[in-house]
mmCIF file with all atom_site columns, C-alpha atoms in Angstrom:
data_model
loop_
_atom_site.group_PDB
_atom_site.id
_atom_site.type_symbol
_atom_site.label_atom_id
_atom_site.label_alt_id
_atom_site.label_comp_id
_atom_site.label_asym_id
_atom_site.label_entity_id
_atom_site.label_seq_id
_atom_site.pdbx_PDB_ins_code
_atom_site.Cartn_x
_atom_site.Cartn_y
_atom_site.Cartn_z
_atom_site.occupancy
_atom_site.B_iso_or_equiv
_atom_site.pdbx_formal_charge
_atom_site.auth_seq_id
_atom_site.auth_comp_id
_atom_site.auth_asym_id
_atom_site.auth_atom_id
_atom_site.pdbx_PDB_model_num
ATOM 1   C CA . ALA H 1 1   ? 11.594  9.145   1.528   1.00 0.00 ? 2   ALA H CA 1
ATOM 2   C CA . PRO H 1 2   ? 9.072   10.173  4.183   1.00 0.00 ? 3   PRO H CA 1
ATOM 3   C CA . ALA H 1 3   ? 5.880   11.784  2.914   1.00 0.00 ? 4   ALA H CA 1
ATOM 4   C CA . SER H 1 4   ? 2.834   13.415  4.485   1.00 0.00 ? 5   SER H CA 1
ATOM 5   C CA . SER H 1 5   ? 0.187   11.663  2.369   1.00 0.00 ? 6   SER H CA 1
ATOM 6   C CA . TYR H 1 6   ? -0.251  8.085   1.139   1.00 0.00 ? 7   TYR H CA 1
ATOM 7   C CA . HIS H 1 7   ? -3.022  5.913   -0.211  1.00 0.00 ? 8   HIS H CA 1
ATOM 8   C CA . LEU H 1 8   ? -2.982  2.142   0.074   1.00 0.00 ? 9   LEU H CA 1
ATOM 9   C CA . TYR H 1 9   ? -5.259  -0.604  -1.258  1.00 0.00 ? 10  TYR H CA 1
ATOM 10  C CA . ALA H 1 10  ? -7.115  -2.203  1.673   1.00 0.00 ? 11  ALA H CA 1
ATOM 11  C CA . GLU H 1 11  ? -9.105  -5.429  1.884   1.00 0.00 ? 12  GLU H CA 1
ATOM 12  C CA . THR H 1 12  ? -10.447 -7.599  4.675   1.00 0.00 ? 13  THR H CA 1
ATOM 13  C CA . SER H 1 13  ? -12.738 -10.640 4.714   1.00 0.00 ? 14  SER H CA 1
ATOM 14  C CA . GLY H 1 14  ? -13.262 -13.904 6.569   1.00 0.00 ? 15  GLY H CA 1
ATOM 15  C CA . GLY H 1 15  ? -12.227 -15.017 10.030  1.00 0.00 ? 16  GLY H CA 1
ATOM 16  C CA . HIS H 1 16  ? -8.612  -14.758 11.116  1.00 0.00 ? 17  HIS H CA 1
ATOM 17  C CA . GLY H 1 17  ? -6.639  -17.810 10.003  1.00 0.00 ? 18  GLY H CA 1
ATOM 18  C CA . GLU H 1 18  ? -9.529  -19.536 8.197   1.00 0.00 ? 19  GLU H CA 1
ATOM 19  C CA . PRO H 1 19  ? -9.246  -20.585 4.533   1.00 0.00 ? 20  PRO H CA 1
ATOM 20  C CA . GLY H 1 20  ? -10.340 -17.686 2.331   1.00 0.00 ? 21  GLY H CA 1
ATOM 21  C CA . THR H 1 21  ? -9.383  -15.049 4.910   1.00 0.00 ? 22  THR H CA 1
ATOM 22  C CA . VAL H 1 22  ? -7.901  -11.859 3.444   1.00 0.00 ? 23  VAL H CA 1
ATOM 23  C CA . GLN H 1 23  ? -6.348  -9.140  5.616   1.00 0.00 ? 24  GLN H CA 1
ATOM 24  C CA . THR H 1 24  ? -4.412  -5.945  4.938   1.00 0.00 ? 25  THR H CA 1
ATOM 25  C CA . THR H 1 25  ? -1.552  -5.149  7.296   1.00 0.00 ? 26  THR H CA 1
ATOM 26  C CA . ILE H 1 26  ? -0.199  -1.610  7.500   1.00 0.00 ? 27  ILE H CA 1
ATOM 27  C CA . SER H 1 27  ? 3.298   -0.536  8.538   1.00 0.00 ? 28  SER H CA 1
ATOM 28  C CA . VAL H 1 28  ? 3.955   3.116   9.406   1.00 0.00 ? 29  VAL H CA 1
ATOM 29  C CA . ALA H 1 29  ? 7.414   4.288   10.517  1.00 0.00 ? 30  ALA H CA 1
ATOM 30  C CA . ASN H 1 30  ? 8.614   7.638   11.803  1.00 0.00 ? 31  ASN H CA 1
ATOM 31  C CA . PRO H 1 31  ? 12.270  8.152   10.852  1.00 0.00 ? 32  PRO H CA 1
ATOM 32  C CA . GLY H 1 32  ? 12.187  11.698  12.273  1.00 0.00 ? 33  GLY H CA 1
ATOM 33  C CA . SER H 1 33  ? 13.668  13.058  15.479  1.00 0.00 ? 34  SER H CA 1
ATOM 34  C CA . THR H 1 34  ? 10.275  14.185  16.878  1.00 0.00 ? 35  THR H CA 1
ATOM 35  C CA . ALA H 1 35  ? 6.921   12.422  17.302  1.00 0.00 ? 36  ALA H CA 1
ATOM 36  C CA . ALA H 1 36  ? 4.681   12.247  14.208  1.00 0.00 ? 37  ALA H CA 1
ATOM 37  C CA . TRP H 1 37  ? 0.878   12.697  14.197  1.00 0.00 ? 38  TRP H CA 1
ATOM 38  C CA . VAL H 1 38  ? -0.754  10.446  11.583  1.00 0.00 ? 39  VAL H CA 1
ATOM 39  C CA . THR H 1 39  ? -4.412  10.187  10.550  1.00 0.00 ? 40  THR H CA 1
ATOM 40  C CA . PHE H 1 40  ? -6.135  7.292   8.809   1.00 0.00 ? 41  PHE H CA 1
ATOM 41  C CA . GLU H 1 41  ? -9.298  7.469   6.699   1.00 0.00 ? 42  GLU H CA 1
ATOM 42  C CA . LEU H 1 42  ? -11.011 4.534   5.022   1.00 0.00 ? 43  LEU H CA 1
ATOM 43  C CA . LEU H 1 43  ? -12.349 5.230   1.526   1.00 0.00 ? 44  LEU H CA 1
ATOM 44  C CA . THR H 1 44  ? -14.459 3.182   -0.863  1.00 0.00 ? 45  THR H CA 1
ATOM 45  C CA . MET H 1 45  ? -12.957 2.043   -4.172  1.00 0.00 ? 46  MET H CA 1
ATOM 46  C CA . ASP H 1 46  ? -14.474 5.141   -5.811  1.00 0.00 ? 47  ASP H CA 1
ATOM 47  C CA . TRP H 1 47  ? -12.612 7.396   -3.316  1.00 0.00 ? 48  TRP H CA 1
ATOM 48  C CA . GLN H 1 48  ? -15.658 8.275   -1.160  1.00 0.00 ? 49  GLN H CA 1
ATOM 49  C CA . SER H 1 49  ? -15.260 8.439   2.622   1.00 0.00 ? 50  SER H CA 1
ATOM 50  C CA . THR H 1 50  ? -16.766 5.594   4.655   1.00 0.00 ? 51  THR H CA 1
ATOM 51  C CA . GLY H 1 51  ? -16.802 7.854   7.709   1.00 0.00 ? 52  GLY H CA 1
ATOM 52  C CA . LEU H 1 52  ? -14.210 5.672   9.463   1.00 0.00 ? 53  LEU H CA 1
ATOM 53  C CA . ARG H 1 53  ? -11.289 7.811   10.666  1.00 0.00 ? 54  ARG H CA 1
ATOM 54  C CA . GLY H 1 54  ? -8.649  7.568   13.331  1.00 0.00 ? 55  GLY H CA 1
ATOM 55  C CA . ALA H 1 55  ? -5.318  9.012   14.393  1.00 0.00 ? 56  ALA H CA 1
ATOM 56  C CA . MET H 1 56  ? -2.231  8.110   16.352  1.00 0.00 ? 57  MET H CA 1
ATOM 57  C CA . THR H 1 57  ? 1.128   9.488   17.404  1.00 0.00 ? 58  THR H CA 1
ATOM 58  C CA . ILE H 1 58  ? 4.242   7.576   16.405  1.00 0.00 ? 59  ILE H CA 1
ATOM 59  C CA . ALA H 1 59  ? 7.255   8.319   18.578  1.00 0.00 ? 60  ALA H CA 1
ATOM 60  C CA . ALA H 1 60  ? 10.506  9.452   16.982  1.00 0.00 ? 61  ALA H CA 1
ATOM 61  C CA . GLN H 1 61  ? 12.476  6.606   15.404  1.00 0.00 ? 62  GLN H CA 1
ATOM 62  C CA . LYS H 1 62  ? 9.595   4.141   16.052  1.00 0.00 ? 63  LYS H CA 1
ATOM 63  C CA . SER H 1 63  ? 7.053   2.279   13.924  1.00 0.00 ? 64  SER H CA 1
ATOM 64  C CA . GLY H 1 64  ? 3.646   0.648   14.106  1.00 0.00 ? 65  GLY H CA 1
ATOM 65  C CA . LEU H 1 65  ? 2.429   -2.544  12.427  1.00 0.00 ? 66  LEU H CA 1
ATOM 66  C CA . PHE H 1 66  ? -1.263  -3.480  12.549  1.00 0.00 ? 67  PHE H CA 1
ATOM 67  C CA . ASN H 1 67  ? -4.041  -5.197  10.629  1.00 0.00 ? 68  ASN H CA 1
ATOM 68  C CA . LEU H 1 68  ? -6.676  -3.001  8.996   1.00 0.00 ? 69  LEU H CA 1
ATOM 69  C CA . ASP H 1 69  ? -9.260  -3.698  11.726  1.00 0.00 ? 70  ASP H CA 1
ATOM 70  C CA . GLN H 1 70  ? -6.650  -2.765  14.380  1.00 0.00 ? 71  GLN H CA 1
ATOM 71  C CA . THR H 1 71  ? -5.827  0.565   12.736  1.00 0.00 ? 72  THR H CA 1
ATOM 72  C CA . PRO H 1 72  ? -6.977  3.482   14.897  1.00 0.00 ? 73  PRO H CA 1
ATOM 73  C CA . GLY H 1 73  ? -10.627 4.270   14.036  1.00 0.00 ? 74  GLY H CA 1
ATOM 74  C CA . MET H 1 74  ? -11.189 1.133   11.937  1.00 0.00 ? 75  MET H CA 1
ATOM 75  C CA . ALA H 1 75  ? -12.575 -1.259  14.581  1.00 0.00 ? 76  ALA H CA 1
ATOM 76  C CA . ALA H 1 76  ? -16.113 -0.738  13.187  1.00 0.00 ? 77  ALA H CA 1
ATOM 77  C CA . ILE H 1 77  ? -15.330 -2.517  9.887   1.00 0.00 ? 78  ILE H CA 1
ATOM 78  C CA . ASN H 1 78  ? -18.092 -5.108  9.521   1.00 0.00 ? 79  ASN H CA 1
ATOM 79  C CA . GLY H 1 79  ? -17.772 -8.028  7.149   1.00 0.00 ? 80  GLY H CA 1
ATOM 80  C CA . PRO H 1 80  ? -15.854 -7.989  3.898   1.00 0.00 ? 81  PRO H CA 1
ATOM 81  C CA . PHE H 1 81  ? -14.410 -4.649  2.789   1.00 0.00 ? 82  PHE H CA 1
ATOM 82  C CA . THR H 1 82  ? -12.433 -3.551  -0.264  1.00 0.00 ? 83  THR H CA 1
ATOM 83  C CA . GLY H 1 83  ? -11.264 0.043   -0.551  1.00 0.00 ? 84  GLY H CA 1
ATOM 84  C CA . ILE H 1 84  ? -8.452  2.492   0.043   1.00 0.00 ? 85  ILE H CA 1
ATOM 85  C CA . LEU H 1 85  ? -6.756  3.590   3.251   1.00 0.00 ? 86  LEU H CA 1
ATOM 86  C CA . ARG H 1 86  ? -5.633  7.227   3.181   1.00 0.00 ? 87  ARG H CA 1
ATOM 87  C CA . ILE H 1 87  ? -2.740  8.045   5.505   1.00 0.00 ? 88  ILE H CA 1
ATOM 88  C CA . THR H 1 88  ? -1.970  11.738  6.131   1.00 0.00 ? 89  THR H CA 1
ATOM 89  C CA . GLY H 1 89  ? -0.126  13.872  8.667   1.00 0.00 ? 90  GLY H CA 1
ATOM 90  C CA . ASP H 1 90  ? 3.485   14.490  9.598   1.00 0.00 ? 91  ASP H CA 1
ATOM 91  C CA . PRO H 1 91  ? 6.082   12.936  7.257   1.00 0.00 ? 92  PRO H CA 1
ATOM 92  C CA . VAL H 1 92  ? 6.391   9.167   7.772   1.00 0.00 ? 93  VAL H CA 1
ATOM 93  C CA . THR H 1 93  ? 7.049   6.119   5.631   1.00 0.00 ? 94  THR H CA 1
ATOM 94  C CA . ALA H 1 94  ? 4.301   3.578   4.956   1.00 0.00 ? 95  ALA H CA 1
ATOM 95  C CA . ALA H 1 95  ? 3.856   0.158   3.380   1.00 0.00 ? 96  ALA H CA 1
ATOM 96  C CA . GLY H 1 96  ? 1.180   -2.486  3.229   1.00 0.00 ? 97  GLY H CA 1
ATOM 97  C CA . PHE H 1 97  ? 0.865   -6.236  2.998   1.00 0.00 ? 98  PHE H CA 1
ATOM 98  C CA . LEU H 1 98  ? -2.062  -8.359  1.855   1.00 0.00 ? 99  LEU H CA 1
ATOM 99  C CA . SER H 1 99  ? -2.229  -11.739 3.579   1.00 0.00 ? 100 SER H CA 1
ATOM 100 C CA . ARG H 1 100 ? -4.450  -14.587 2.502   1.00 0.00 ? 101 ARG H CA 1
ATOM 101 C CA . PHE H 1 101 ? -5.078  -18.079 3.774   1.00 0.00 ? 102 PHE H CA 1
ATOM 102 C CA . ASN H 1 102 ? -5.774  -20.150 0.666   1.00 0.00 ? 103 ASN H CA 1
ATOM 103 C CA . GLU H 1 103 ? -8.168  -23.101 0.457   1.00 0.00 ? 104 GLU H CA 1
ATOM 104 C CA . ARG H 1 104 ? -5.423  -25.436 1.749   1.00 0.00 ? 105 ARG H CA 1
ATOM 105 C CA . GLY H 1 105 ? -4.831  -23.209 4.783   1.00 0.00 ? 106 GLY H CA 1
ATOM 106 C CA . GLU H 1 106 ? -1.481  -21.967 3.458   1.00 0.00 ? 107 GLU H CA 1
ATOM 107 C CA . PHE H 1 107 ? -0.450  -18.427 4.363   1.00 0.00 ? 108 PHE H CA 1
ATOM 108 C CA . VAL H 1 108 ? 0.318   -16.239 1.309   1.00 0.00 ? 109 VAL H CA 1
ATOM 109 C CA . LEU H 1 109 ? 1.716   -12.706 1.693   1.00 0.00 ? 110 LEU H CA 1
ATOM 110 C CA . THR H 1 110 ? 1.888   -9.980  -0.974  1.00 0.00 ? 111 THR H CA 1
ATOM 111 C CA . ALA H 1 111 ? 3.488   -6.543  -0.605  1.00 0.00 ? 112 ALA H CA 1
ATOM 112 C CA . LEU H 1 112 ? 1.225   -3.552  -1.305  1.00 0.00 ? 113 LEU H CA 1
ATOM 113 C CA . PRO H 1 113 ? 2.678   -0.193  -2.326  1.00 0.00 ? 114 PRO H CA 1
ATOM 114 C CA . ALA H 1 114 ? 1.708   2.859   -0.311  1.00 0.00 ? 115 ALA H CA 1
ATOM 115 C CA . ILE H 1 115 ? 1.481   5.505   -3.032  1.00 0.00 ? 116 ILE H CA 1
ATOM 116 C CA . SER H 1 116 ? 2.611   8.951   -1.922  1.00 0.00 ? 117 SER H CA 1
ATOM 117 C CA . ASN H 1 117 ? 1.026   12.053  -3.431  1.00 0.00 ? 118 ASN H CA 1
ATOM 118 C CA . SER H 1 118 ? 4.489   13.627  -3.306  1.00 0.00 ? 119 SER H CA 1
ATOM 119 C CA . MET H 1 119 ? 5.623   11.181  -6.011  1.00 0.00 ? 120 MET H CA 1
ATOM 120 C CA . GLY H 1 120 ? 4.380   13.646  -8.639  1.00 0.00 ? 121 GLY H CA 1
ATOM 121 C CA . PRO H 1 121 ? 2.004   13.112  -11.572 1.00 0.00 ? 122 PRO H CA 1
ATOM 122 C CA . SER H 1 122 ? 2.954   9.438   -11.979 1.00 0.00 ? 123 SER H CA 1
ATOM 123 C CA . ALA H 1 123 ? 1.337   8.765   -8.587  1.00 0.00 ? 124 ALA H CA 1
ATOM 124 C CA . TYR H 1 124 ? -2.053  9.459   -10.160 1.00 0.00 ? 125 TYR H CA 1
ATOM 125 C CA . VAL H 1 125 ? -1.686  6.921   -12.962 1.00 0.00 ? 126 VAL H CA 1
ATOM 126 C CA . PRO H 1 126 ? -3.960  3.906   -12.277 1.00 0.00 ? 127 PRO H CA 1
ATOM 127 C CA . ARG H 1 127 ? -2.258  1.219   -10.210 1.00 0.00 ? 128 ARG H CA 1
ATOM 128 C CA . TYR H 1 128 ? -3.092  -2.459  -10.521 1.00 0.00 ? 129 TYR H CA 1
ATOM 129 C CA . LEU H 1 129 ? -2.980  -5.073  -7.810  1.00 0.00 ? 130 LEU H CA 1
ATOM 130 C CA . PHE H 1 130 ? -2.257  -8.580  -9.067  1.00 0.00 ? 131 PHE H CA 1
ATOM 131 C CA . ILE H 1 131 ? -3.346  -11.594 -7.001  1.00 0.00 ? 132 ILE H CA 1
ATOM 132 C CA . ALA H 1 132 ? -2.475  -15.254 -7.631  1.00 0.00 ? 133 ALA H CA 1
ATOM 133 C CA . GLU H 1 133 ? -4.216  -17.954 -5.588  1.00 0.00 ? 134 GLU H CA 1
ATOM 134 C CA . GLY H 1 134 ? -3.612  -21.583 -4.638  1.00 0.00 ? 135 GLY H CA 1
ATOM 135 C CA . GLY H 1 135 ? -3.003  -24.809 -6.509  1.00 0.00 ? 136 GLY H CA 1
ATOM 136 C CA . GLY H 1 136 ? -5.621  -24.039 -9.188  1.00 0.00 ? 137 GLY H CA 1
ATOM 137 C CA . PHE H 1 137 ? -3.877  -20.699 -9.821  1.00 0.00 ? 138 PHE H CA 1
ATOM 138 C CA . SER H 1 138 ? -6.527  -18.094 -10.380 1.00 0.00 ? 139 SER H CA 1
ATOM 139 C CA . THR H 1 139 ? -5.451  -14.526 -11.053 1.00 0.00 ? 140 THR H CA 1
ATOM 140 C CA . GLU H 1 140 ? -7.112  -11.222 -10.405 1.00 0.00 ? 141 GLU H CA 1
ATOM 141 C CA . LEU H 1 141 ? -6.224  -7.673  -11.455 1.00 0.00 ? 142 LEU H CA 1
ATOM 142 C CA . LYS H 1 142 ? -7.738  -4.783  -9.519  1.00 0.00 ? 143 LYS H CA 1
ATOM 143 C CA . ASP H 1 143 ? -7.655  -1.256  -10.910 1.00 0.00 ? 144 ASP H CA 1
ATOM 144 C CA . VAL H 1 144 ? -7.622  0.905   -7.788  1.00 0.00 ? 145 VAL H CA 1
ATOM 145 C CA . ASP H 1 145 ? -8.658  4.026   -9.719  1.00 0.00 ? 146 ASP H CA 1
ATOM 146 C CA . SER H 1 146 ? -11.688 2.806   -11.683 1.00 0.00 ? 147 SER H CA 1
ATOM 147 C CA . LEU H 1 147 ? -13.306 -0.161  -9.872  1.00 0.00 ? 148 LEU H CA 1
ATOM 148 C CA . GLU H 1 148 ? -12.545 -2.432  -12.821 1.00 0.00 ? 149 GLU H CA 1
ATOM 149 C CA . VAL H 1 149 ? -11.846 -6.020  -11.765 1.00 0.00 ? 150 VAL H CA 1
ATOM 150 C CA . THR H 1 150 ? -10.770 -8.669  -14.247 1.00 0.00 ? 151 THR H CA 1
ATOM 151 C CA . GLY H 1 151 ? -9.951  -12.277 -13.553 1.00 0.00 ? 152 GLY H CA 1
ATOM 152 C CA . GLY H 1 152 ? -9.412  -15.680 -15.042 1.00 0.00 ? 153 GLY H CA 1
ATOM 153 C CA . ARG H 1 153 ? -8.482  -19.254 -14.281 1.00 0.00 ? 154 ARG H CA 1
#
């Protein structure tokens, strides 16, 4: 269901298409019958503003799909970044994808949930992002609410 507030894990590093590259892609859709005004704010992993903000209008019954560094207001991202993208405004639907080019140059895509504040108290329970990589199979768990990162091989 459309919501007026989401938060989404966001990560970017490396050059586009190079082994080791990680990029978050954001999808925002407006299922409504009128245009929707949406704002984006980039936060650190401890929920502090980075000062990067932007906004856009999404026409009725239309959607937008863009990488994190193409998101309105996010062009100033320099180097690797790990944090949270806050999406607020008129009711829309949102989703994210984390893409990675592994050490063999293979493209790996993982869906990222866009957590809506309208989901109730369960939306504030810590969420974990699980990552599996390449032929050597390393794993990583990221706790979006507490900065804790655990991993193993």
